[in-house]
Each structure stands twice: as structure tokens, then as C-alpha cells.
PDB file of C-alpha atoms in Angstrom:
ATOM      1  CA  UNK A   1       0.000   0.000   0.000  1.00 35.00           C
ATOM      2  CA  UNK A   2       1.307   3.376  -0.446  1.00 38.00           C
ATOM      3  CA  UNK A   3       0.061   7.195   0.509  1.00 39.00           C
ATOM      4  CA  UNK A   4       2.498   9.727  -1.013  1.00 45.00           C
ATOM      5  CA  UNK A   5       0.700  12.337   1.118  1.00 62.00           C
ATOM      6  CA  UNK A   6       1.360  10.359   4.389  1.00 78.00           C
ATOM      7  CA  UNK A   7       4.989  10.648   6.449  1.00 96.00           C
ATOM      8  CA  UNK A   8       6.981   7.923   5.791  1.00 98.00           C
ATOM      9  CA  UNK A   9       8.610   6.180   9.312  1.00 98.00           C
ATOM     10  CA  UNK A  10      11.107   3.696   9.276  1.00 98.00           C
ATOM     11  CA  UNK A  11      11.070   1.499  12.552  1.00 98.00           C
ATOM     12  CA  UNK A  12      13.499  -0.642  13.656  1.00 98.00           C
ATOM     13  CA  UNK A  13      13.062  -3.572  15.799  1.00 97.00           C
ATOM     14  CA  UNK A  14       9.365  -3.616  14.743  1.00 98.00           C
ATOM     15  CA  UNK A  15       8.413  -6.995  15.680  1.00 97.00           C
ATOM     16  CA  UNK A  16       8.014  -6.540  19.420  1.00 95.00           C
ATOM     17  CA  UNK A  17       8.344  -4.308  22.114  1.00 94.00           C
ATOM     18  CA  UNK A  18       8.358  -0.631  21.986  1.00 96.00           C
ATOM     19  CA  UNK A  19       9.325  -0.901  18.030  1.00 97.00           C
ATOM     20  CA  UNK A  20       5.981  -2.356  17.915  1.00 97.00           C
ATOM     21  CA  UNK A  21       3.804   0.215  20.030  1.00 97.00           C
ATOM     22  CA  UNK A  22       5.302   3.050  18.346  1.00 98.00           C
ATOM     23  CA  UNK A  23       5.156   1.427  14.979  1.00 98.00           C
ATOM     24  CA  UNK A  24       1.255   0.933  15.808  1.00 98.00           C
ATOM     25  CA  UNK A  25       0.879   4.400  16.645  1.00 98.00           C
ATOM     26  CA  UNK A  26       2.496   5.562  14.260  1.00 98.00           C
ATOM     27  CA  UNK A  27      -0.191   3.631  11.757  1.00 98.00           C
ATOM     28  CA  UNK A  28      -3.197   4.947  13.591  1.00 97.00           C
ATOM     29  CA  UNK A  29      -1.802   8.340  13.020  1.00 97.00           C
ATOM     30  CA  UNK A  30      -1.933   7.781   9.312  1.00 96.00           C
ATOM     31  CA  UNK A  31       1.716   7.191   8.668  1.00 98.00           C
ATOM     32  CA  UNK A  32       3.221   4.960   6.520  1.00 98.00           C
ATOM     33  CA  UNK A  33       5.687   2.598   8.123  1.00 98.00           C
ATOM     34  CA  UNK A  34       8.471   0.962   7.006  1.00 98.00           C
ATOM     35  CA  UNK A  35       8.792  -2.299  10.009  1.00 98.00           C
ATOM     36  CA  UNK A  36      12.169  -3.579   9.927  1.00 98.00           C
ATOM     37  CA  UNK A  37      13.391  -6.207  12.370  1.00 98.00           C
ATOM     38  CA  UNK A  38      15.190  -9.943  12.041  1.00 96.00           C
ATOM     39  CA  UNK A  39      11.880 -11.796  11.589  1.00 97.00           C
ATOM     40  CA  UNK A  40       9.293 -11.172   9.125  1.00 96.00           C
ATOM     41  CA  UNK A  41       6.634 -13.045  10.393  1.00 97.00           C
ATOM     42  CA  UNK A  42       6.590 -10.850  13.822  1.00 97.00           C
ATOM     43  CA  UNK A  43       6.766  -7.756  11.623  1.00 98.00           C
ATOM     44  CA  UNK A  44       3.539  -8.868  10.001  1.00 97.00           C
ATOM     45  CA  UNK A  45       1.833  -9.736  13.046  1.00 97.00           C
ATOM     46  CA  UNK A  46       2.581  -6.114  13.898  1.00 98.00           C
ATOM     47  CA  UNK A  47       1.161  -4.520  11.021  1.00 97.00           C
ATOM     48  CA  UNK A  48      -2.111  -6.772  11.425  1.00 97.00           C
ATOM     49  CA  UNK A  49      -2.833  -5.206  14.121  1.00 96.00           C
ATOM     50  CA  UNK A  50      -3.964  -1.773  11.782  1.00 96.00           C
ATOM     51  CA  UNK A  51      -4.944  -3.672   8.481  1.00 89.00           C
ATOM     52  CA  UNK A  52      -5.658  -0.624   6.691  1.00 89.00           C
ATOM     53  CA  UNK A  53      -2.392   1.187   7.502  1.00 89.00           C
ATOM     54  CA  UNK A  54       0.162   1.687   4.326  1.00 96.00           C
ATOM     55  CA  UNK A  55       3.259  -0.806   5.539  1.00 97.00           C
ATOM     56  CA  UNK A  56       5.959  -2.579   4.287  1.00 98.00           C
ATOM     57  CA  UNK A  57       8.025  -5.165   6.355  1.00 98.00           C
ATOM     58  CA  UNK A  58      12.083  -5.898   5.637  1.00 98.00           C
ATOM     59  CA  UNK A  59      13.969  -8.312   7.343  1.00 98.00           C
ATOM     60  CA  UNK A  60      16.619  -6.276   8.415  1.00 98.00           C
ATOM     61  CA  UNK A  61      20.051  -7.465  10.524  1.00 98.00           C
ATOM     62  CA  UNK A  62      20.929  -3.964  11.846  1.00 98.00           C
ATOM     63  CA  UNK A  63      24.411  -4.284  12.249  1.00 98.00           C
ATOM     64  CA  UNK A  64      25.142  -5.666   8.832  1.00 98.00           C
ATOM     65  CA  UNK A  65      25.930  -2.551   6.477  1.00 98.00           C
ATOM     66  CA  UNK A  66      24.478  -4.295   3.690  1.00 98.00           C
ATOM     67  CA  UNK A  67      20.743  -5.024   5.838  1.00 98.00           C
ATOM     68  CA  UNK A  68      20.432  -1.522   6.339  1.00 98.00           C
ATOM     69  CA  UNK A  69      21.457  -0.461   3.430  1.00 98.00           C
ATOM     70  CA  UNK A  70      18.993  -2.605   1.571  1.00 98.00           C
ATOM     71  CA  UNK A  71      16.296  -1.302   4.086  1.00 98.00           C
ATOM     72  CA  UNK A  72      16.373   2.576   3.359  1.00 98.00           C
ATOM     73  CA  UNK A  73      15.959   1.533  -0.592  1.00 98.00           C
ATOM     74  CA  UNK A  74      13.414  -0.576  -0.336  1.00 98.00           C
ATOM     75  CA  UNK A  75      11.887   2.746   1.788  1.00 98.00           C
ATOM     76  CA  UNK A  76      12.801   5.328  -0.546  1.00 98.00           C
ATOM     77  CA  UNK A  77      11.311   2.711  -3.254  1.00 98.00           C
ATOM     78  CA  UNK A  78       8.075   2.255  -2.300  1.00 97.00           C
ATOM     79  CA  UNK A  79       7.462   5.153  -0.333  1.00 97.00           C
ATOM     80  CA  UNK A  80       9.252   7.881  -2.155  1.00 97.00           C
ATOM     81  CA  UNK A  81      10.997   9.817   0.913  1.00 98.00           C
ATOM     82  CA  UNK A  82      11.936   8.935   4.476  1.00 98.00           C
ATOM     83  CA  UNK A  83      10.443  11.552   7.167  1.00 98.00           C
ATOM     84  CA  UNK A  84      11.429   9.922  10.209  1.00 98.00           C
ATOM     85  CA  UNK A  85      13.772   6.790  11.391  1.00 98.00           C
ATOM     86  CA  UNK A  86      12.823   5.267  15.089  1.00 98.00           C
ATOM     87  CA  UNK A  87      16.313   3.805  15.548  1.00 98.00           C
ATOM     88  CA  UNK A  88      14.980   1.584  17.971  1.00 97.00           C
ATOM     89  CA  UNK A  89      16.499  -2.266  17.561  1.00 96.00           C
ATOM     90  CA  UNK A  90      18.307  -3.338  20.151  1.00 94.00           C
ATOM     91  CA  UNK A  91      19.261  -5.863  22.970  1.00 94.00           C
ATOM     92  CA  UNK A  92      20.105  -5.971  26.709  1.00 88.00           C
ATOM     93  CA  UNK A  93      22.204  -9.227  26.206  1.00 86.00           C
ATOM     94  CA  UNK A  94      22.770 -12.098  28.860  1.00 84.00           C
ATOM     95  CA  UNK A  95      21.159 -10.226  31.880  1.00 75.00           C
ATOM     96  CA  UNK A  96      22.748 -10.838  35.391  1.00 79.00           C
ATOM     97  CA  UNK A  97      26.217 -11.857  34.090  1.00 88.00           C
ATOM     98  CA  UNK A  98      28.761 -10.082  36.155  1.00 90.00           C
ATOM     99  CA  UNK A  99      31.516  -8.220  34.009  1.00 92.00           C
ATOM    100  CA  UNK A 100      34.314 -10.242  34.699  1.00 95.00           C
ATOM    101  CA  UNK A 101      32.749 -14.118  33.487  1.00 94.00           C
ATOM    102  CA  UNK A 102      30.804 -11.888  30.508  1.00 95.00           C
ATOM    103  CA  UNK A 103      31.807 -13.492  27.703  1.00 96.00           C
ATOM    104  CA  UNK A 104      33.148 -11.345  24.407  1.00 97.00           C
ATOM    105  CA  UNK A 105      31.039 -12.539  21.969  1.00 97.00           C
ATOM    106  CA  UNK A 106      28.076 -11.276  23.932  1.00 96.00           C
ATOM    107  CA  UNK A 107      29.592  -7.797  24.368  1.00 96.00           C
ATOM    108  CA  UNK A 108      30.253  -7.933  20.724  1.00 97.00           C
ATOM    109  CA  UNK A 109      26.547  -9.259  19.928  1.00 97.00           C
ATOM    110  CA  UNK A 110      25.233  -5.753  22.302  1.00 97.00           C
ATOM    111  CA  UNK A 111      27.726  -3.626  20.761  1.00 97.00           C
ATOM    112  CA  UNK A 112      26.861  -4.470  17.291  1.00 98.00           C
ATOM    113  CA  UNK A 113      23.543  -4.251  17.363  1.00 97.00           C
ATOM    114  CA  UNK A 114      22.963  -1.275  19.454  1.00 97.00           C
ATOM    115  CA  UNK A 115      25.602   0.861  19.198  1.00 98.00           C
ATOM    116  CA  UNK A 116      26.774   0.150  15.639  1.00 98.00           C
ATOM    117  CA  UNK A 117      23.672  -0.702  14.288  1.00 98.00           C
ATOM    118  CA  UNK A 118      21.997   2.893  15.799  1.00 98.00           C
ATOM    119  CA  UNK A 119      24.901   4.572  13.905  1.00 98.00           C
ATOM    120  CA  UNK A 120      24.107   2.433  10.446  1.00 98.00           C
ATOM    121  CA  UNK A 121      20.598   3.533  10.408  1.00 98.00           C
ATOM    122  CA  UNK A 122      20.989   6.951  11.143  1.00 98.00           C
ATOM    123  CA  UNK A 123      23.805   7.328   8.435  1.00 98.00           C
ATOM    124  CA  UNK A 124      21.451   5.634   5.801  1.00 98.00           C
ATOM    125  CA  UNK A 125      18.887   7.719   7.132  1.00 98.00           C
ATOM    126  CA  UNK A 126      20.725  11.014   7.401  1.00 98.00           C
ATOM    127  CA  UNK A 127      22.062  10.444   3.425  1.00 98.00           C
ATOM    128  CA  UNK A 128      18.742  10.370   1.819  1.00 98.00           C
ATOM    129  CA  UNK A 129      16.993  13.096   4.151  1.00 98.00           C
ATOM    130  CA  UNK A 130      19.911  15.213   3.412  1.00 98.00           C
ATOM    131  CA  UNK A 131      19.200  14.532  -0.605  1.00 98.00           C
ATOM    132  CA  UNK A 132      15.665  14.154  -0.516  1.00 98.00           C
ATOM    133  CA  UNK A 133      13.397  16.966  -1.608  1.00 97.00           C
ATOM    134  CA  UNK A 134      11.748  18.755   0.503  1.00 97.00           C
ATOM    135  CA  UNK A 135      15.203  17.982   2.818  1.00 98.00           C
ATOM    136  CA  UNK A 136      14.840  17.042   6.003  1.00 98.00           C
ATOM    137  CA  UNK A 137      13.565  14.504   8.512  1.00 98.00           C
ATOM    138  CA  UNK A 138      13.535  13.628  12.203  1.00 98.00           C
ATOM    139  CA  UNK A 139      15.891  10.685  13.876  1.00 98.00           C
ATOM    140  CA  UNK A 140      14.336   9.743  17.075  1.00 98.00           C
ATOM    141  CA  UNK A 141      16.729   7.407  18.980  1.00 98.00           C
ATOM    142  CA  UNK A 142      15.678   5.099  21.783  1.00 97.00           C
ATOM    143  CA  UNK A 143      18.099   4.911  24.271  1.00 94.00           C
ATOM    144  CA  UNK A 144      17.491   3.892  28.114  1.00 92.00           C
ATOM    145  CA  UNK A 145      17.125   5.260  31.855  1.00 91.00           C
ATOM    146  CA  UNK A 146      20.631   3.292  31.684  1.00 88.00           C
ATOM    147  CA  UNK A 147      22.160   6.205  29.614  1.00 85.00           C
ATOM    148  CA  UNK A 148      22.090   7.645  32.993  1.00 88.00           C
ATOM    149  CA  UNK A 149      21.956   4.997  35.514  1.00 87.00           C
ATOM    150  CA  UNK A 150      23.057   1.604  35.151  1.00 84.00           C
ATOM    151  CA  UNK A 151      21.802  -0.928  36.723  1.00 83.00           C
ATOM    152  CA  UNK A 152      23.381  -4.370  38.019  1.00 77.00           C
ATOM    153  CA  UNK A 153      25.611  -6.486  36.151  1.00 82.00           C
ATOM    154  CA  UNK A 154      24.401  -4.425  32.690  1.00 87.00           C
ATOM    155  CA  UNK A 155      27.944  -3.663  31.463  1.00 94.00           C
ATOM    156  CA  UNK A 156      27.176  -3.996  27.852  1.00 94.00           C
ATOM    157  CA  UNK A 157      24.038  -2.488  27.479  1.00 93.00           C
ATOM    158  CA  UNK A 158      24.521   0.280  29.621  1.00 94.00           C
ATOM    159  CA  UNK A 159      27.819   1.700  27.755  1.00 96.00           C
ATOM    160  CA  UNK A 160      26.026   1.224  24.315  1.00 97.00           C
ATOM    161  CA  UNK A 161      23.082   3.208  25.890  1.00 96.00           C
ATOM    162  CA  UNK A 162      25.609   6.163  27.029  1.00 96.00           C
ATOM    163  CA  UNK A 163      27.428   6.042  23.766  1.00 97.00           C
ATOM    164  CA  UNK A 164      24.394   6.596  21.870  1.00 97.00           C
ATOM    165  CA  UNK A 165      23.382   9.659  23.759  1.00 97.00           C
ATOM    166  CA  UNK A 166      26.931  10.885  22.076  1.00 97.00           C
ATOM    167  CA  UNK A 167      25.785   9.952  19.045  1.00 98.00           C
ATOM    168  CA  UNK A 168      22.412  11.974  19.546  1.00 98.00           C
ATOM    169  CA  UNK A 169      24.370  14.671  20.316  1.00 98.00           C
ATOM    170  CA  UNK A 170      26.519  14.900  17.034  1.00 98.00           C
ATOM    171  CA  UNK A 171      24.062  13.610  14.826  1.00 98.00           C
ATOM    172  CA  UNK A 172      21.911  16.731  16.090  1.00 98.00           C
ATOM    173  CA  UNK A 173      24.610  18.975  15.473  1.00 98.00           C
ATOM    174  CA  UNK A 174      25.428  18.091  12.338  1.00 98.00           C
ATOM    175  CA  UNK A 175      22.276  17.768  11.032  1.00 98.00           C
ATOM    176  CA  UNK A 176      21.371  21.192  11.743  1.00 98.00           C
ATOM    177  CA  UNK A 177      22.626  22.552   8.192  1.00 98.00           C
ATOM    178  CA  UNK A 178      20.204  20.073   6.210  1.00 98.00           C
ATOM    179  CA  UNK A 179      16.946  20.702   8.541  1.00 98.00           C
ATOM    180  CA  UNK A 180      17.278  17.065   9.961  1.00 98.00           C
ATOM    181  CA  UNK A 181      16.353  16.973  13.726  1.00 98.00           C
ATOM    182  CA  UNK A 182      17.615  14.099  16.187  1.00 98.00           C
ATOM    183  CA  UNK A 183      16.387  13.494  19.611  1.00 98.00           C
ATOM    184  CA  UNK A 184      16.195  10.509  22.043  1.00 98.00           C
ATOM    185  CA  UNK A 185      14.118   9.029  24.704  1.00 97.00           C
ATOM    186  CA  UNK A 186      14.789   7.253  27.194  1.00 96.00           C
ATOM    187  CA  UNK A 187      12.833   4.663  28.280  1.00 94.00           C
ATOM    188  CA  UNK A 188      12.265   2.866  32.107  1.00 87.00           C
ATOM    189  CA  UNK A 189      10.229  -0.099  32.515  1.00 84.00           C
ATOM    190  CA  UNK A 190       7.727   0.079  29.767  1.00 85.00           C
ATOM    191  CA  UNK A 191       5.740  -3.374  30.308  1.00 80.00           C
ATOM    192  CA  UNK A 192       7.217  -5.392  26.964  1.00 76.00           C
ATOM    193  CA  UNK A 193       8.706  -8.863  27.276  1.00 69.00           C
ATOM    194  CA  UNK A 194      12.355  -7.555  27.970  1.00 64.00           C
ATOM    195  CA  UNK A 195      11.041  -5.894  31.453  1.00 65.00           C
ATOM    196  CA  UNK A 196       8.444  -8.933  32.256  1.00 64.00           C
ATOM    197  CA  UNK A 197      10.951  -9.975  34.662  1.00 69.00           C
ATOM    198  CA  UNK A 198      11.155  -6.462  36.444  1.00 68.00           C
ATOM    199  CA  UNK A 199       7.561  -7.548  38.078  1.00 65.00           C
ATOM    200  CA  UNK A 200       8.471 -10.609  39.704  1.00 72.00           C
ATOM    201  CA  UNK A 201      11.614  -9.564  40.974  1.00 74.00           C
ATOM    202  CA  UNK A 202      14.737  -7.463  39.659  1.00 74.00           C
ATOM    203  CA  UNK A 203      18.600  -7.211  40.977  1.00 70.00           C
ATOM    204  CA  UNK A 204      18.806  -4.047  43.100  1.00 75.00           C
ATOM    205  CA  UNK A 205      22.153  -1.604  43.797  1.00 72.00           C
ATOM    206  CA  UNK A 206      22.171  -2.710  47.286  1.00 69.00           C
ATOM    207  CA  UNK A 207      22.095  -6.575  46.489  1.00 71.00           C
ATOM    208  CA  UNK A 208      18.111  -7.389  47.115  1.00 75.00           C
ATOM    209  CA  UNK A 209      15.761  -8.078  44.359  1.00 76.00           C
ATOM    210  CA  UNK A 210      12.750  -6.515  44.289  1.00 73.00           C
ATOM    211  CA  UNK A 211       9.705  -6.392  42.100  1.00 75.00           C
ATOM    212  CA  UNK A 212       9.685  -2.773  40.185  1.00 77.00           C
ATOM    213  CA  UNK A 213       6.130  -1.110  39.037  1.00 81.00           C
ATOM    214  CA  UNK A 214       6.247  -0.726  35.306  1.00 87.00           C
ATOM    215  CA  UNK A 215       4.154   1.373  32.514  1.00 88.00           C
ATOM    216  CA  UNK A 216       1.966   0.806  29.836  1.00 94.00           C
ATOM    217  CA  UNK A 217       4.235   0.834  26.577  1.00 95.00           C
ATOM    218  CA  UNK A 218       1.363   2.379  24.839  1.00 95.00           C
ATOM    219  CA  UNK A 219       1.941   5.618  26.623  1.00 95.00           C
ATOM    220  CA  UNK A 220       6.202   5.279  25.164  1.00 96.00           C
ATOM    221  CA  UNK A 221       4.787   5.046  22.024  1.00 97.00           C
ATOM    222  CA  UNK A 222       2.503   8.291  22.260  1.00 97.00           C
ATOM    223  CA  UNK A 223       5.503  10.157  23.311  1.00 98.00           C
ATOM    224  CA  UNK A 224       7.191   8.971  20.359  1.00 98.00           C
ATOM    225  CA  UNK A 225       4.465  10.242  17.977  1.00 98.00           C
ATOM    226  CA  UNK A 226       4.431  13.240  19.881  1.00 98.00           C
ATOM    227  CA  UNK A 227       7.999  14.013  19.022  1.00 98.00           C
ATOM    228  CA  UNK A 228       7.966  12.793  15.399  1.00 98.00           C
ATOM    229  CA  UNK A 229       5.101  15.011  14.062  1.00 98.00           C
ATOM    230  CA  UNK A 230       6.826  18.492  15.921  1.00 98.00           C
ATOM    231  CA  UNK A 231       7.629  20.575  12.963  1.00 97.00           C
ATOM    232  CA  UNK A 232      11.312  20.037  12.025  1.00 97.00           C
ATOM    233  CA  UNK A 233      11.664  24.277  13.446  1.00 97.00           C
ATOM    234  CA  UNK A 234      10.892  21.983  16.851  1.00 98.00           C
ATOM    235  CA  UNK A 235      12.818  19.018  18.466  1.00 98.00           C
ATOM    236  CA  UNK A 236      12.514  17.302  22.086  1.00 98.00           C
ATOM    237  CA  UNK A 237      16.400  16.909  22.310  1.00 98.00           C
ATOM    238  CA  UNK A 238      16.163  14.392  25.210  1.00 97.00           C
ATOM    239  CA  UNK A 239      12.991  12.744  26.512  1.00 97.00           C
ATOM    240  CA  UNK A 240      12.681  10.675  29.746  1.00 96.00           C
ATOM    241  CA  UNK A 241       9.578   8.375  29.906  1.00 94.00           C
ATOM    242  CA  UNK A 242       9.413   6.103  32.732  1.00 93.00           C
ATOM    243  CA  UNK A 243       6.915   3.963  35.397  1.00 91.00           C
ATOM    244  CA  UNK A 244       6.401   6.732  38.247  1.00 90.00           C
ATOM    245  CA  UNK A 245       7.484   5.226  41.387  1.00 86.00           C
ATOM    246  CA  UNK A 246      10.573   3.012  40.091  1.00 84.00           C
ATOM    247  CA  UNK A 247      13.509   3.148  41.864  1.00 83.00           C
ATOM    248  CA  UNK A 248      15.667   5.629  39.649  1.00 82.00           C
ATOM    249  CA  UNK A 249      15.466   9.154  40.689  1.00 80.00           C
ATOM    250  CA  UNK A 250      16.753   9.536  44.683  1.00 73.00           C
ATOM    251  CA  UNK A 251      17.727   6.558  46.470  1.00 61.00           C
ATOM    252  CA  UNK A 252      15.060   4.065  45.302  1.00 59.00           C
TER     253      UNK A 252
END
């Protein structure tokens, strides 16, 4: 299906998960979405859930150049333009494996795929908004509450999450010349299946696991759509959505 008068998203890690509450959203609101993500069948059984939205799915491997590559032109080809990338794939790797036994394949498998992969998309992204006509678009980058507070035995994930507020940072910079705006949110305890276990019982600072209250993710992805359809004369720089009494800000 395609709507040349619609915005054209491209959202990563669209199968589950916040990729798939914002990618929803985004086809309520009468965008077109682009769904990319490693399986194809779970990106279709996210775009079932708004038959009449204008979608196409990609199997997409973020952190191989040639995946991502192949993504933005199968975009650009059936869609015409790219208005907004939700760089939003990622992984929190083997959870509760204290740095020193952490394997490096597993760092690797983090590092590609969130870190490296972020900066793929966003270059593919960033060359065709730059080109495109009108130029300009909006990179939205989901990054974590662990870009500024780590948690437990989270090594991996939580320096990818810092290093991609750095590449927020320049990416907005350097965009500014070409009207393309970048911004990120970050993200704590959206109820997806990465945070299920947060409910039953989570490893604290001080040692104890506890259960931790979590949100609805539908309420992420509304803050998502919020900052996508700003004008591009507008940009939420840094965003912070999280479940209201977790322990983050204070002591816990």
C-alpha cells in the first residue's frame, strides 16, 4: 500500500516491544511505516494489528551494512521519501552476568547491534533526508534510563546506551545545516517482554531483588508520535519516559 501524502517512518526492531507500540501508533496516526526487524513473520503480526495502515516489512540485521542499506531503498522505493527513522532495535544481552565471566562474543553481539547498528541507520537515514526533496527529517533514537543509571551487572548495554546519547548529540549537530532533527528518549520499565521480569523480581544496587512497578508501553509510544510530528523548526532533544514510582530518581 502506499500514501504519497502520508509521512513515511522507518522502525526498527518492529516486531516486538516498543518498536511495535510506536510502529502501531504511528499507523493509527496515518503514517506509513516501514517495520524492519530480524523476523518477518513478527513484523507482520505487527502490522495486522492496523490492516488498513500503508506498511511494508524488511527483514533487516541492523548491524550488517548491507541489511540496512537494503532497508532505506526498499523505503525510498516504495514510499518515495523517508520523514522519520525510530532507531529503535536493540538488545540488553545475557542479563545478570557479572563483568568479569561476561563473555566477548556477547559484548560484541550488544555492541553491534545497538551501538553500531543505531549509527548504520541513522547514516542511511541522514544520506537520503539530506538529498531528498523537501530535505529534512527527524531521527528519534531510543536509548534507556541506563544512559544515565546503570543498573546491576548491565555492562554492555549500559555503555552502548551512554554512547548513543553521544551519538544523539553529534548527529543533532550536524544535522542542523540540512533541517534534519535528532532526539532521544529514554525509556524505564515500559511493560514489553524484555522488562516482564522487572515484576516478579529485579537485581537491586544494594544486592536485594525486588519487584519494580512498570508502565503501559502504549503511553512510550505516544511520546514517540508526539515528538515525530513536531515541525522540524521543533525538536525534544532528550525525553525521559518512565513507570512513576521506580527506583531511579533519589535513592530508590
Amino acid at each position: 500500500m502506499t500514501d504519497r501524502q502520508a509521512k513515511i517512518a522507518v522502525v526498527t526492531g518492529a516486531g516486538s516491544g516498543i518498536g511495535r507500540a510506536v510502529s502501531v501508533e504511528l499507523l493509527r496516526a496515518g503514517w506509513s511505516v516501514v517495520l524492519a526487524g530480524r523476523r518477518t513473520g513478527t513484523l507482520e503480526e505487527t502490522a495486522a494489528r492496523v490492516p488498513q495502515g500503508p506498511w511494508l516489512a524488511v527483514r533487516t540485521d541492523v548491524s550488517r551494512p548491507a541489511d540496512v542499506e537494503a532497508l532505506f531503498t526498499a523505503a525510498v522505493e516504495r514510499f518515495g521519501r523517508i520523514d522519520l527513522l525510530f532507531n529503535n532495535a536493540g538488545t540488553f544481552g545475557p542479563g545478570g552476568v557479572p563483568v568479569e565471566e561476561l563473555p566477548y562474543e556477547a559484548w560484541r553481539h550488544v555492541v553491534d547491534t545497538n551501538l553500531h547498528g543505531a549509527f548504520l541507520c541513522a547514516q542511511a537515514a541522514y544520506r537520503r533526508m539530506k538529498e531528498q526533496d523537501p530535505q529534512g527529517g527527524r531521527i528519534i533514537n531510543n536509548g534507556s534510563v541506563s544512559a544515565h543509571t546503570p543498573r546491576p551487572h548491565s555492562v554492555a548495554y549500559t555503555a552502548t546506551k551512554h554512547a548513543l546519547t553521544g551519538l544523539t548529540k553529534s548527529l543533532s549537530l550536524d544535522g542542523r545545516p540540512y533541517r534534519i532533527a535528532v532526539g532521544q528518549i529514554d525509556v524505564g520499565n515500559a511493560a514489553t517482554d524484555m522488562t516482564a521480569r522487572m515484576q516478579t523480581g529485579a537485581l537491586q544496587a544494594d544486592g536485594r531483588t525486588a519487584p519494580e512497578p512498570v508502565m503501559d508501553v502504549a503511553d512510550v509510544a505516544r511520546t514517540v508520535r508526539h515528538m515525530a510530528e513536531l515541525p522540524l523548526e521543533a525538536n525534544v532533544q532528550f525525553a525521559t519516559v518512565l513507570a512513576t514510582a521506580m527506583p531511579y530518581i533519589g535513592r530508590g
